[in-house]
Amino acid sequence: MQRIVEASKKNIQIAADIIRKGGIVAFPTETVYGLGADAFNPDAVIRIFKIKQRPEFFPLIVHISERADTQKLYKEVSPQAVSLMDKFWPGPLTIVLEKKERVPDIVTSGNNTVGVRMPSNKAGFDFIRCCGTPIAAPSANRSGSISPTDARTVFEQLGDSVDLILDAGSTEVGIESTVISLLEKPVILRPGCVPKEDIEKVIGKVNVIREEPRPFRTVTPFEFLKSSVIIPDNNNLGFLAFAEPKNLKKRFKAIEVLSAGGDLWEAGKNLFEKLHKLDKMNLDKVYMEELPEEGMGLAIMQKLRKLAVRD
Ligand code: TXA
Ligand code: MG
């Protein structure tokens, strides 16, 4: 099958079908090309990380074509958010707010927030509308490369690992969307093509973040179960196992298994859900099994290492 196809009405329908079946489609937006999957299908979303060969999890922007879709994603839409949507949507502004429970953790990298935007590129917009589901999408480049602004570059970077690439020529802007959090006081998390000054005209003073946003954190301490670790005599401990554990069952009050069959991709998909589950159990400590650092294993281990370091 030809990978790059013109974003005609017929091909947009074919692309939307691929999405509904859990596939991955690269599509144009007004900023850069995105690598899209059904935001409510964790199996599809995990493939995005695989294709990008990203050694770390990161939160994905969810793309919509109708304002009503924000109801499926945000817990609540604040008046400030409404003003920004009125002014900048469709367009290159991503708004971060608290997420609904049903938004998969793999989309938000375990955070309780979700970033949403409505692209203005005609072909991209029509594609999202045709899918009938919100589309989670990072820029369609391989990890470490710059974001692609045309279909050929997407193909050069990602090749046959994408199910289809919708070609609508070069993107209009070439710089990514501005990402703003409205969780508390408005903060720009990533400066982009909507200038701060334009945003301030709508909602007043806005800050720009200087350091990395706080990564996902647990309440319970997490520690790797290395061979040197001596497990204390405590009956309130948890264990996050990679595969089905053989001889540890008696020592832990709670055990969660990332992938019974020891599959790294399945483990990646389940990671945040299992972490949240253990974190909510009021355990004194959770021990984590180390995973092989290959493929998705590297991304998982990076995330777990951050959890193990507490400040
Ligand atoms: O223009 C764009 O934004 C393009 C097109 C495809 O829409 N997308 C894009 O996605 O640049 P990506 O994944 O390359 O960058 C997403 C940015 C990251 O800086 C990420 O940390 C931030 O958005 N982001 C997304 N969701 C977030 C959330 N819930 N909380 C904090 N930051 C978030
Ligand atoms: Mg990017």
Short mmCIF file of C-alpha atoms and ligand atoms in Angstrom, two decimals:
data_model
loop_
_atom_site.label_atom_id
_atom_site.label_comp_id
_atom_site.label_asym_id
_atom_site.label_seq_id
_atom_site.Cartn_x
_atom_site.Cartn_y
_atom_site.Cartn_z
CA MET A 1 0.00 0.00 0.00
CA GLN A 2 1.15 3.51 -0.79
CA ARG A 3 2.07 5.31 2.43
CA ILE A 4 1.74 8.96 1.41
CA VAL A 5 -1.64 9.86 -0.03
CA GLU A 6 -3.19 13.19 -0.95
CA ALA A 7 -5.60 14.40 1.75
CA SER A 8 -8.66 14.06 -0.49
CA LYS A 9 -12.12 13.45 0.91
CA LYS A 10 -11.89 9.76 0.06
CA ASN A 11 -8.43 9.32 1.57
CA ILE A 12 -9.47 11.17 4.71
CA GLN A 13 -12.23 8.59 5.11
CA ILE A 14 -9.74 5.77 4.65
CA ALA A 15 -7.45 7.40 7.22
CA ALA A 16 -10.32 7.77 9.71
CA ASP A 17 -11.15 4.09 9.25
CA ILE A 18 -7.56 3.21 10.11
CA ILE A 19 -7.82 5.29 13.30
CA ARG A 20 -11.10 3.66 14.32
CA LYS A 21 -9.46 0.25 13.92
CA GLY A 22 -6.62 1.27 16.22
CA GLY A 23 -4.10 2.35 13.57
CA ILE A 24 -1.71 5.29 13.35
CA VAL A 25 -2.04 8.11 10.81
CA ALA A 26 0.27 11.09 10.22
CA PHE A 27 -1.79 14.18 9.40
CA PRO A 28 -1.22 17.88 8.72
CA THR A 29 -2.01 20.64 11.18
CA GLU A 30 -1.32 24.35 10.68
CA THR A 31 1.85 24.04 12.80
CA VAL A 32 3.56 20.72 12.05
CA TYR A 33 2.51 17.21 11.00
CA GLY A 34 1.12 15.10 13.84
CA LEU A 35 1.30 11.35 14.48
CA GLY A 36 -2.24 10.48 15.47
CA ALA A 37 -4.09 7.70 17.28
CA ASP A 38 -7.52 7.37 18.89
CA ALA A 39 -6.98 9.05 22.28
CA PHE A 40 -9.30 6.55 23.94
CA ASN A 41 -7.44 3.49 22.65
CA PRO A 42 -4.35 2.87 24.84
CA ASP A 43 -3.14 0.03 22.57
CA ALA A 44 -3.02 2.46 19.66
CA VAL A 45 -1.45 5.28 21.71
CA ILE A 46 1.40 3.08 22.92
CA ARG A 47 2.34 2.47 19.28
CA ILE A 48 3.04 6.20 18.89
CA PHE A 49 5.85 5.92 21.43
CA LYS A 50 7.18 2.84 19.67
CA ILE A 51 7.17 4.51 16.27
CA LYS A 52 8.84 7.69 17.54
CA GLN A 53 11.41 5.58 19.38
CA ARG A 54 11.15 8.01 22.20
CA PRO A 55 13.19 6.83 25.21
CA GLU A 56 10.78 8.48 27.62
CA PHE A 57 7.06 8.97 28.15
CA PHE A 58 5.69 12.45 27.67
CA PRO A 59 2.15 13.87 27.64
CA LEU A 60 0.46 14.04 24.25
CA ILE A 61 -1.78 16.81 22.95
CA VAL A 62 -5.32 15.70 22.16
CA HIS A 63 -6.76 17.17 18.94
CA ILE A 64 -10.47 17.79 18.48
CA SER A 65 -12.75 19.28 15.82
CA GLU A 66 -15.75 20.25 17.94
CA ARG A 67 -15.95 22.30 21.11
CA ALA A 68 -18.35 19.69 22.55
CA ASP A 69 -15.48 17.16 22.59
CA THR A 70 -13.88 19.09 25.45
CA GLN A 71 -16.62 17.54 27.62
CA LYS A 72 -15.13 14.10 26.99
CA LEU A 73 -11.67 15.23 28.06
CA TYR A 74 -11.71 18.03 30.65
CA LYS A 75 -13.25 17.64 34.07
CA GLU A 76 -14.41 21.23 33.92
CA VAL A 77 -13.99 24.09 31.44
CA SER A 78 -13.21 27.35 33.23
CA PRO A 79 -14.49 30.75 31.99
CA GLN A 80 -10.87 31.68 31.17
CA ALA A 81 -10.59 28.59 28.98
CA VAL A 82 -13.82 29.50 27.20
CA SER A 83 -12.48 33.01 26.44
CA LEU A 84 -9.27 31.56 24.99
CA MET A 85 -11.16 29.01 22.91
CA ASP A 86 -13.45 31.76 21.58
CA LYS A 87 -10.45 33.77 20.49
CA PHE A 88 -7.90 31.17 19.33
CA TRP A 89 -9.76 27.99 18.29
CA PRO A 90 -9.44 26.58 15.77
CA GLY A 91 -5.77 27.45 15.94
CA PRO A 92 -2.38 26.77 17.51
CA LEU A 93 -3.21 27.08 21.21
CA THR A 94 -3.12 24.01 23.47
CA ILE A 95 -5.03 24.41 26.73
CA VAL A 96 -4.09 22.23 29.73
CA LEU A 97 -6.78 21.57 32.37
CA GLU A 98 -7.68 18.79 34.80
CA LYS A 99 -8.64 15.64 32.92
CA LYS A 100 -11.63 13.37 33.16
CA GLU A 101 -10.93 9.98 34.74
CA ARG A 102 -11.62 8.17 31.43
CA VAL A 103 -8.75 9.85 29.56
CA PRO A 104 -6.10 7.09 29.47
CA ASP A 105 -2.99 7.68 31.57
CA ILE A 106 -0.77 6.75 28.65
CA VAL A 107 -2.00 9.91 26.88
CA THR A 108 -1.17 12.22 29.79
CA SER A 109 1.92 10.38 31.02
CA GLY A 110 0.21 9.70 34.33
CA ASN A 111 -0.63 13.36 34.99
CA ASN A 112 -4.14 14.35 36.06
CA THR A 113 -4.24 17.01 33.34
CA VAL A 114 -4.79 16.92 29.60
CA GLY A 115 -3.71 19.34 26.85
CA VAL A 116 -6.27 19.88 24.09
CA ARG A 117 -6.34 21.91 20.89
CA MET A 118 -8.44 22.32 17.76
CA PRO A 119 -6.23 22.64 14.66
CA SER A 120 -7.22 25.05 11.92
CA ASN A 121 -5.58 23.32 8.95
CA LYS A 122 -8.50 22.34 6.73
CA ALA A 123 -7.37 18.79 5.90
CA GLY A 124 -6.30 18.08 9.50
CA PHE A 125 -9.56 19.43 10.85
CA ASP A 126 -11.65 17.35 8.39
CA PHE A 127 -9.64 14.25 9.27
CA ILE A 128 -10.25 14.65 13.01
CA ARG A 129 -13.94 15.29 12.45
CA CYS A 130 -14.20 12.22 10.24
CA CYS A 131 -12.55 10.03 12.93
CA GLY A 132 -15.36 10.87 15.35
CA THR A 133 -12.97 10.52 18.30
CA PRO A 134 -10.36 12.84 19.83
CA ILE A 135 -6.90 12.25 18.34
CA ALA A 136 -3.81 12.04 20.55
CA ALA A 137 -0.78 13.22 18.56
CA PRO A 138 2.77 14.38 19.08
CA SER A 139 4.76 15.89 16.22
CA ALA A 140 5.44 13.24 13.55
CA ASN A 141 9.21 13.15 13.90
CA ARG A 142 11.54 10.52 15.22
CA SER A 143 12.67 11.31 18.75
CA GLY A 144 15.45 13.89 18.77
CA SER A 145 14.70 15.27 15.28
CA ILE A 146 12.86 18.46 14.46
CA SER A 147 9.14 18.51 13.76
CA PRO A 148 8.22 17.83 10.12
CA THR A 149 6.31 20.40 8.09
CA ASP A 150 5.64 18.25 5.04
CA ALA A 151 4.58 14.68 4.29
CA ARG A 152 7.83 13.64 2.61
CA THR A 153 9.85 14.47 5.74
CA VAL A 154 7.41 12.42 7.82
CA PHE A 155 8.03 9.48 5.52
CA GLU A 156 11.79 9.94 5.61
CA GLN A 157 11.71 9.87 9.41
CA LEU A 158 9.09 7.25 10.14
CA GLY A 159 8.75 5.25 6.91
CA ASP A 160 6.55 2.18 6.93
CA SER A 161 5.97 2.20 10.67
CA VAL A 162 3.03 4.59 10.12
CA ASP A 163 -0.13 3.11 8.61
CA LEU A 164 -0.84 6.14 6.42
CA ILE A 165 0.45 9.69 5.83
CA LEU A 166 -2.11 12.28 4.72
CA ASP A 167 -0.42 14.83 2.48
CA ALA A 168 -1.76 18.39 2.34
CA GLY A 169 1.45 20.11 1.31
CA SER A 170 3.57 22.23 3.63
CA THR A 171 2.11 23.38 6.93
CA GLU A 172 1.20 27.05 7.30
CA VAL A 173 3.27 27.91 10.37
CA GLY A 174 6.07 25.45 11.07
CA ILE A 175 6.30 26.30 14.78
CA GLU A 176 4.43 24.23 17.33
CA SER A 177 1.37 25.39 19.24
CA THR A 178 1.66 27.46 22.41
CA VAL A 179 0.88 25.28 25.43
CA ILE A 180 -0.82 27.06 28.33
CA SER A 181 -1.91 25.59 31.66
CA LEU A 182 -5.02 27.05 33.29
CA LEU A 183 -4.91 24.73 36.28
CA GLU A 184 -4.07 27.52 38.68
CA LYS A 185 -2.78 30.89 37.53
CA PRO A 186 -2.27 30.82 33.74
CA VAL A 187 1.22 29.60 32.84
CA ILE A 188 2.72 29.10 29.40
CA LEU A 189 4.40 25.69 29.51
CA ARG A 190 5.76 25.92 25.97
CA PRO A 191 6.02 29.17 24.03
CA GLY A 192 4.73 28.62 20.49
CA CYS A 193 3.08 30.41 17.65
CA VAL A 194 0.42 32.21 19.67
CA PRO A 195 2.37 35.03 21.40
CA LYS A 196 2.03 35.62 25.14
CA GLU A 197 0.95 39.22 24.47
CA ASP A 198 -2.03 38.07 22.40
CA ILE A 199 -3.11 35.73 25.18
CA GLU A 200 -2.76 38.50 27.78
CA LYS A 201 -5.15 40.68 25.78
CA VAL A 202 -7.81 38.06 26.48
CA ILE A 203 -7.16 36.85 30.05
CA GLY A 204 -4.69 39.31 31.57
CA LYS A 205 -1.25 38.58 33.03
CA VAL A 206 0.32 35.27 32.05
CA ASN A 207 3.61 33.79 33.30
CA VAL A 208 6.05 31.70 31.31
CA ILE A 209 7.43 28.64 33.05
CA ARG A 210 11.19 28.62 33.56
CA GLU A 211 11.74 25.08 34.71
CA GLU A 212 10.35 21.74 33.59
CA PRO A 213 6.79 21.17 34.74
CA ARG A 214 6.60 18.90 37.78
CA PRO A 215 6.67 15.30 36.68
CA PHE A 216 4.06 12.84 37.84
CA ARG A 217 4.65 11.97 41.51
CA THR A 218 3.37 9.31 43.87
CA VAL A 219 2.38 9.71 47.52
CA THR A 220 3.87 6.35 48.46
CA PRO A 221 7.66 5.90 48.27
CA PHE A 222 8.76 3.65 45.40
CA GLU A 223 12.08 1.80 45.38
CA PHE A 224 13.78 -0.67 43.05
CA LEU A 225 14.03 -4.20 44.37
CA LYS A 226 17.71 -4.72 43.64
CA SER A 227 19.41 -7.86 44.89
CA SER A 228 21.14 -5.76 47.56
CA VAL A 229 17.85 -4.58 49.06
CA ILE A 230 16.70 -6.26 52.24
CA ILE A 231 12.91 -6.21 52.45
CA PRO A 232 11.87 -5.11 55.96
CA ASP A 233 9.53 -7.11 58.14
CA ASN A 234 6.44 -5.10 57.32
CA ASN A 235 3.07 -6.41 56.20
CA ASN A 236 2.07 -3.22 54.41
CA LEU A 237 4.32 -3.32 51.35
CA GLY A 238 3.53 -3.45 47.65
CA PHE A 239 5.33 -4.85 44.63
CA LEU A 240 5.20 -3.70 41.03
CA ALA A 241 6.26 -6.74 39.03
CA PHE A 242 7.25 -6.78 35.39
CA ALA A 243 6.04 -10.32 34.67
CA GLU A 244 4.18 -12.83 36.84
CA PRO A 245 6.34 -13.15 39.99
CA LYS A 246 7.35 -16.64 41.10
CA ASN A 247 8.32 -16.65 44.75
CA LEU A 248 7.55 -13.22 46.20
CA LYS A 249 3.81 -13.55 46.64
CA LYS A 250 3.80 -14.11 50.41
CA ARG A 251 5.96 -11.10 51.22
CA PHE A 252 3.70 -8.38 49.81
CA LYS A 253 0.24 -7.18 50.69
CA ALA A 254 -0.36 -6.06 47.11
CA ILE A 255 1.24 -7.11 43.85
CA GLU A 256 0.52 -5.57 40.47
CA VAL A 257 1.89 -7.21 37.33
CA LEU A 258 2.71 -5.02 34.32
CA SER A 259 2.53 -7.84 31.79
CA ALA A 260 1.83 -11.45 32.80
CA GLY A 261 3.66 -12.68 29.71
CA GLY A 262 6.63 -10.32 30.14
CA ASP A 263 5.86 -8.14 27.10
CA LEU A 264 7.52 -4.71 27.34
CA TRP A 265 4.93 -2.94 25.20
CA GLU A 266 2.05 -4.28 27.22
CA ALA A 267 3.95 -3.22 30.35
CA GLY A 268 4.27 0.32 28.97
CA LYS A 269 0.59 0.54 28.25
CA ASN A 270 -0.34 -0.61 31.78
CA LEU A 271 2.36 1.29 33.66
CA PHE A 272 0.52 4.39 34.89
CA GLU A 273 -2.67 2.55 35.74
CA LYS A 274 -0.75 0.08 37.92
CA LEU A 275 1.28 2.86 39.55
CA HIS A 276 -1.86 4.80 40.45
CA LYS A 277 -3.50 1.66 41.78
CA LEU A 278 -0.62 0.83 44.13
CA ASP A 279 -0.23 4.47 45.13
CA LYS A 280 -3.86 4.64 46.30
CA MET A 281 -3.57 1.65 48.64
CA ASN A 282 -1.92 3.45 51.57
CA LEU A 283 1.06 1.12 51.51
CA ASP A 284 4.24 2.02 53.42
CA LYS A 285 6.42 1.38 50.40
CA VAL A 286 6.22 -0.13 46.94
CA TYR A 287 9.11 -2.13 45.52
CA MET A 288 9.59 -2.20 41.77
CA GLU A 289 11.14 -4.89 39.66
CA GLU A 290 13.79 -3.67 37.23
CA LEU A 291 12.95 -4.17 33.55
CA PRO A 292 15.29 -4.92 30.65
CA GLU A 293 16.29 -1.56 29.17
CA GLU A 294 15.50 -2.25 25.55
CA GLY A 295 12.67 -0.87 23.40
CA MET A 296 9.84 0.32 25.60
CA GLY A 297 11.74 -1.01 28.63
CA LEU A 298 13.99 2.05 28.46
CA ALA A 299 11.03 4.45 28.61
CA ILE A 300 9.52 2.56 31.53
CA MET A 301 12.80 2.47 33.46
CA GLN A 302 13.34 6.22 32.98
CA LYS A 303 9.91 6.91 34.41
CA LEU A 304 10.44 4.52 37.33
CA ARG A 305 13.86 6.00 38.09
CA LYS A 306 12.26 9.44 38.43
CA LEU A 307 9.74 8.00 40.86
CA ALA A 308 12.47 6.34 42.89
CA VAL A 309 14.28 9.66 43.39
CA ARG A 310 12.30 11.70 45.89
CA ASP A 311 12.91 15.29 46.75
O1 TXA B 1 1.65 22.24 17.24
C1 TXA B 1 1.68 21.29 18.01
O2 TXA B 1 1.47 21.42 19.22
C2 TXA B 1 2.00 19.91 17.42
C3 TXA B 1 0.83 19.51 16.50
C4 TXA B 1 0.98 18.10 15.98
O3 TXA B 1 -0.38 19.67 17.19
N1 TXA B 1 2.16 18.93 18.46
C5 TXA B 1 3.26 18.87 19.25
O4 TXA B 1 3.25 17.82 20.13
O5 TXA B 1 4.16 19.66 19.18
P1 TXA B 1 4.51 17.35 20.99
O6 TXA B 1 4.12 16.05 21.61
O7 TXA B 1 5.72 17.33 20.14
O8 TXA B 1 4.62 18.43 22.14
C6 TXA B 1 3.60 18.51 23.11
C7 TXA B 1 3.95 19.50 24.18
C8 TXA B 1 5.04 18.99 25.08
O9 TXA B 1 5.88 20.06 25.43
C9 TXA B 1 4.24 18.48 26.28
O10 TXA B 1 5.01 18.46 27.44
C10 TXA B 1 3.09 19.49 26.34
O11 TXA B 1 2.79 19.72 24.99
N2 TXA B 1 1.90 18.89 26.98
C11 TXA B 1 0.95 18.13 26.44
N3 TXA B 1 0.03 17.74 27.34
C12 TXA B 1 0.42 18.27 28.51
C13 TXA B 1 -0.08 18.22 29.85
N4 TXA B 1 -1.17 17.52 30.17
N5 TXA B 1 0.58 18.89 30.79
C14 TXA B 1 1.70 19.59 30.50
N6 TXA B 1 2.23 19.66 29.26
C15 TXA B 1 1.61 19.02 28.28
MG MG B 2 7.66 17.49 19.25
#
